[in-house]
mmCIF file of C-alpha atoms in Angstrom:
data_model
loop_
_atom_site.group_PDB
_atom_site.id
_atom_site.type_symbol
_atom_site.label_atom_id
_atom_site.label_comp_id
_atom_site.label_asym_id
_atom_site.label_seq_id
_atom_site.Cartn_x
_atom_site.Cartn_y
_atom_site.Cartn_z
ATOM 1 C CA GLU A 1230 -43.589 7.860 27.341
ATOM 2 C CA LYS A 1231 -41.617 5.108 28.827
ATOM 3 C CA LEU A 1232 -43.601 5.504 32.169
ATOM 4 C CA LYS A 1233 -46.890 5.108 30.012
ATOM 5 C CA GLY A 1234 -45.686 2.136 28.245
ATOM 6 C CA LYS A 1235 -44.949 0.516 31.727
ATOM 7 C CA ILE A 1236 -48.353 1.461 33.250
ATOM 8 C CA LEU A 1237 -50.101 0.173 30.358
ATOM 9 C CA LYS A 1238 -48.164 -3.430 30.477
ATOM 10 C CA LEU A 1239 -49.214 -3.457 34.282
ATOM 11 C CA LEU A 1240 -52.787 -2.493 33.570
ATOM 12 C CA SER A 1241 -53.233 -4.979 30.860
ATOM 13 C CA GLU A 1242 -51.761 -8.015 32.994
ATOM 14 C CA ASP A 1243 -54.212 -6.829 35.554
ATOM 15 C CA CYS A 1244 -56.453 -3.928 35.486
ATOM 16 C CA ARG A 1245 -57.354 -3.900 39.163
ATOM 17 C CA HIS A 1246 -53.912 -2.401 40.243
ATOM 18 C CA SER A 1247 -54.526 0.989 41.875
ATOM 19 C CA PRO A 1248 -52.140 3.855 40.629
ATOM 20 C CA GLU A 1249 -50.728 3.666 44.234
ATOM 21 C CA LYS A 1250 -49.672 0.086 43.608
ATOM 22 C CA ILE A 1251 -48.267 0.575 40.174
ATOM 23 C CA ALA A 1252 -46.229 3.309 41.449
ATOM 24 C CA LEU A 1253 -44.655 1.150 44.055
ATOM 25 C CA MET A 1254 -44.175 -1.524 41.352
ATOM 26 C CA LEU A 1255 -42.330 0.914 39.314
ATOM 27 C CA GLY A 1256 -40.595 3.160 41.888
ATOM 28 C CA ALA A 1257 -42.397 6.173 40.695
ATOM 29 C CA ASP A 1258 -44.340 8.680 42.239
ATOM 30 C CA ALA A 1259 -48.292 7.947 42.640
ATOM 31 C CA SER A 1260 -49.391 11.249 41.426
ATOM 32 C CA GLN A 1261 -47.568 10.897 38.036
ATOM 33 C CA VAL A 1262 -48.774 7.266 37.658
ATOM 34 C CA LYS A 1263 -52.530 8.479 38.175
ATOM 35 C CA ALA A 1264 -51.770 11.700 35.935
ATOM 36 C CA ALA A 1265 -50.301 9.514 33.190
ATOM 37 C CA ILE A 1266 -53.617 7.026 33.455
ATOM 38 C CA GLU A 1267 -56.017 9.879 33.565
ATOM 39 C CA GLU A 1268 -54.379 11.215 30.508
ATOM 40 C CA MET A 1269 -54.331 8.045 28.457
ATOM 41 C CA GLU A 1270 -57.966 7.504 29.644
ATOM 42 C CA LYS A 1271 -58.806 11.023 28.071
ATOM 43 C CA SER A 1272 -56.850 10.294 24.872
ATOM 44 C CA GLY A 1273 -58.632 7.222 24.065
ATOM 45 C CA ALA A 1274 -55.485 4.991 24.553
ATOM 46 C CA ILE A 1275 -57.165 3.162 27.458
ATOM 47 C CA VAL A 1276 -60.582 2.223 26.056
ATOM 48 C CA LYS A 1277 -61.980 0.381 28.791
ATOM 49 C CA TYR A 1278 -61.017 -1.977 31.815
ATOM 50 C CA SER A 1279 -62.549 -5.428 31.672
ATOM 51 C CA ALA A 1280 -62.433 -8.742 32.823
ATOM 52 C CA ILE A 1281 -61.517 -11.948 30.965
ATOM 53 C CA LEU A 1282 -64.206 -14.461 31.463
ATOM 54 C CA ASN A 1283 -64.169 -18.164 31.551
ATOM 55 C CA GLU A 1284 -67.594 -18.732 30.137
ATOM 56 C CA ASP A 1285 -67.572 -22.510 30.599
ATOM 57 C CA LYS A 1286 -67.574 -21.748 34.543
ATOM 58 C CA LEU A 1287 -70.295 -19.719 34.259
ATOM 59 C CA SER A 1288 -74.110 -20.736 34.151
ATOM 60 C CA GLU A 1289 -75.155 -18.732 31.272
ATOM 61 C CA ASP A 1290 -75.407 -20.650 28.030
ATOM 62 C CA ARG A 1291 -74.029 -18.311 25.167
ATOM 63 C CA VAL A 1292 -72.857 -18.914 21.284
ATOM 64 C CA GLU A 1293 -70.075 -17.340 20.110
ATOM 65 C CA ALA A 1294 -69.460 -17.019 16.309
ATOM 66 C CA LEU A 1295 -66.557 -15.747 14.080
ATOM 67 C CA ILE A 1296 -68.042 -14.543 11.003
ATOM 68 C CA GLU A 1297 -65.873 -13.957 7.779
ATOM 69 C CA VAL A 1298 -67.368 -11.310 5.590
ATOM 70 C CA LYS A 1299 -66.607 -10.298 2.025
ATOM 71 C CA VAL A 1300 -67.821 -6.764 0.937
ATOM 72 C CA THR A 1301 -67.413 -4.350 -1.931
ATOM 73 C CA PRO A 1302 -66.095 -1.134 -0.432
ATOM 74 C CA GLN A 1303 -67.675 2.233 -0.946
ATOM 75 C CA LYS A 1304 -65.716 4.626 -3.527
ATOM 76 C CA SER A 1305 -65.611 7.586 -1.315
ATOM 77 C CA ARG A 1306 -65.135 5.598 2.146
ATOM 78 C CA GLY A 1307 -63.787 2.575 1.705
ATOM 79 C CA PHE A 1308 -64.442 0.021 4.328
ATOM 80 C CA ASP A 1309 -65.270 2.434 7.216
ATOM 81 C CA ALA A 1310 -68.770 3.101 6.311
ATOM 82 C CA ILE A 1311 -69.440 -0.750 6.089
ATOM 83 C CA ALA A 1312 -67.642 -1.224 9.351
ATOM 84 C CA GLU A 1313 -69.698 1.301 10.912
ATOM 85 C CA GLU A 1314 -72.892 -0.159 9.753
ATOM 86 C CA ILE A 1315 -71.758 -3.593 11.206
ATOM 87 C CA TYR A 1316 -70.354 -2.730 14.615
ATOM 88 C CA ARG A 1317 -73.656 -0.579 15.387
ATOM 89 C CA PHE A 1318 -75.558 -4.145 16.066
ATOM 90 C CA PRO A 1319 -75.447 -4.777 19.649
ATOM 91 C CA GLU A 1320 -74.710 -8.517 18.944
ATOM 92 C CA VAL A 1321 -71.295 -7.497 17.479
ATOM 93 C CA LYS A 1322 -68.619 -7.828 20.342
ATOM 94 C CA SER A 1323 -65.532 -7.429 17.860
ATOM 95 C CA LEU A 1324 -65.063 -6.410 14.238
ATOM 96 C CA PHE A 1325 -61.643 -6.546 12.398
ATOM 97 C CA LEU A 1326 -60.439 -5.327 8.700
ATOM 98 C CA MET A 1327 -58.499 -8.080 7.389
ATOM 99 C CA SER A 1328 -56.188 -9.059 4.814
ATOM 100 C CA GLY A 1329 -56.329 -12.204 2.700
ATOM 101 C CA GLY A 1330 -59.399 -13.936 1.349
ATOM 102 C CA PHE A 1331 -62.155 -11.907 3.167
ATOM 103 C CA ASP A 1332 -62.387 -8.433 4.222
ATOM 104 C CA PHE A 1333 -63.986 -8.477 7.817
ATOM 105 C CA THR A 1334 -63.909 -10.600 10.645
ATOM 106 C CA VAL A 1335 -66.858 -10.388 12.948
ATOM 107 C CA VAL A 1336 -67.297 -11.948 16.371
ATOM 108 C CA ILE A 1337 -70.935 -11.976 17.678
ATOM 109 C CA GLU A 1338 -72.491 -13.414 20.649
ATOM 110 C CA GLY A 1339 -76.095 -14.684 20.837
ATOM 111 C CA LYS A 1340 -78.487 -16.974 23.160
ATOM 112 C CA ASN A 1341 -78.317 -19.905 20.592
ATOM 113 C CA LEU A 1342 -77.368 -21.126 17.206
ATOM 114 C CA LYS A 1343 -80.661 -20.033 15.647
ATOM 115 C CA ASP A 1344 -80.026 -16.297 17.329
ATOM 116 C CA VAL A 1345 -76.689 -16.226 15.388
ATOM 117 C CA ALA A 1346 -78.133 -17.561 12.158
ATOM 118 C CA LEU A 1347 -81.026 -15.096 12.327
ATOM 119 C CA PHE A 1348 -78.439 -12.249 13.021
ATOM 120 C CA VAL A 1349 -76.309 -13.417 9.695
ATOM 121 C CA SER A 1350 -79.370 -13.948 7.452
ATOM 122 C CA GLU A 1351 -81.584 -10.866 8.522
ATOM 123 C CA LYS A 1352 -78.954 -8.466 9.670
ATOM 124 C CA LEU A 1353 -75.488 -8.913 8.370
ATOM 125 C CA SER A 1354 -76.240 -10.294 4.799
ATOM 126 C CA ALA A 1355 -79.036 -7.516 4.217
ATOM 127 C CA ILE A 1356 -76.189 -4.706 4.522
ATOM 128 C CA GLU A 1357 -76.045 -3.259 0.920
ATOM 129 C CA ASN A 1358 -72.363 -3.946 0.161
ATOM 130 C CA VAL A 1359 -71.950 -7.477 1.706
ATOM 131 C CA ILE A 1360 -71.094 -9.956 -0.775
ATOM 132 C CA SER A 1361 -70.832 -13.135 1.275
ATOM 133 C CA THR A 1362 -70.471 -14.390 4.797
ATOM 134 C CA ALA A 1363 -68.831 -17.791 6.201
ATOM 135 C CA THR A 1364 -69.956 -18.382 9.750
ATOM 136 C CA HIS A 1365 -67.974 -20.226 12.321
ATOM 137 C CA PHE A 1366 -69.134 -21.191 15.619
ATOM 138 C CA ILE A 1367 -66.503 -20.897 18.544
ATOM 139 C CA LEU A 1368 -66.717 -24.583 20.556
ATOM 140 C CA LYS A 1369 -63.962 -24.120 23.021
ATOM 141 C CA LYS A 1370 -61.713 -21.383 24.264
ATOM 142 C CA TYR A 1371 -58.293 -22.252 25.482
ATOM 143 C CA LYS A 1372 -56.706 -18.878 25.550
ATOM 144 C CA LEU A 1373 -58.063 -15.513 25.781
ATOM 145 C CA GLU A 1374 -56.004 -12.162 25.850
ATOM 146 C CA GLY A 1375 -52.792 -14.271 26.667
ATOM 147 C CA VAL A 1376 -54.470 -16.121 29.677
ATOM 148 C CA ILE A 1377 -54.857 -19.877 29.491
ATOM 149 C CA VAL A 1378 -58.499 -20.463 30.506
ATOM 150 C CA ASN A 1379 -59.186 -24.364 29.374
ATOM 151 C CA GLY A 1380 -55.855 -25.782 28.972
ATOM 152 C CA TYR A 1381 -53.928 -28.621 29.938
ATOM 153 C CA ASP A 1382 -52.651 -27.953 33.394
ATOM 154 C CA SER A 1383 -49.180 -29.020 33.467
ATOM 155 C CA ASN A 1384 -48.674 -28.403 37.094
ATOM 156 C CA LYS A 1385 -50.928 -31.233 37.889
ATOM 157 C CA ARG A 1386 -49.316 -34.575 38.406
ATOM 158 C CA ILE A 1387 -49.959 -37.502 35.976
ATOM 159 C CA PRO A 1388 -51.521 -40.606 37.919
ATOM 160 C CA PHE A 1389 -49.572 -43.234 37.920
ATOM 161 C CA GLN A 1390 -50.637 -46.825 38.011
ATOM 162 C CA PRO A 1391 -48.358 -49.881 38.111
#
């Protein structure tokens, strides 16, 4: 279990590490590392490998929104049935059950503001147990998954003018 934790830490920092490289970094046997990774993939502990993208550097224009959703939970299944109905929409990138003033946070992606508005009005609000929504558009991302993508670079020198 200790080895698995170290492997997960390294993979979460850079999923391009090969089992051989991880073994070298940890001073472990490559076959043990490979077996541990395969076991974590099969068990669902490792769900997916993905890249963190700085969308401001890409030519594709997309709009992301964070939507607060209040619902009435179903008696027999609580929030799970509603969550399943929401996360099945292809626009939904992430879905979280929350504590506090609302029940779910839904992160969606659309081509433009109208696309997001149509999703909220025609799909999300149409779900039977949804009471209300509040949509917040993401304007700029500074840090994603622990990585600064659009922040001040403290390594750059400040220009000096006398």
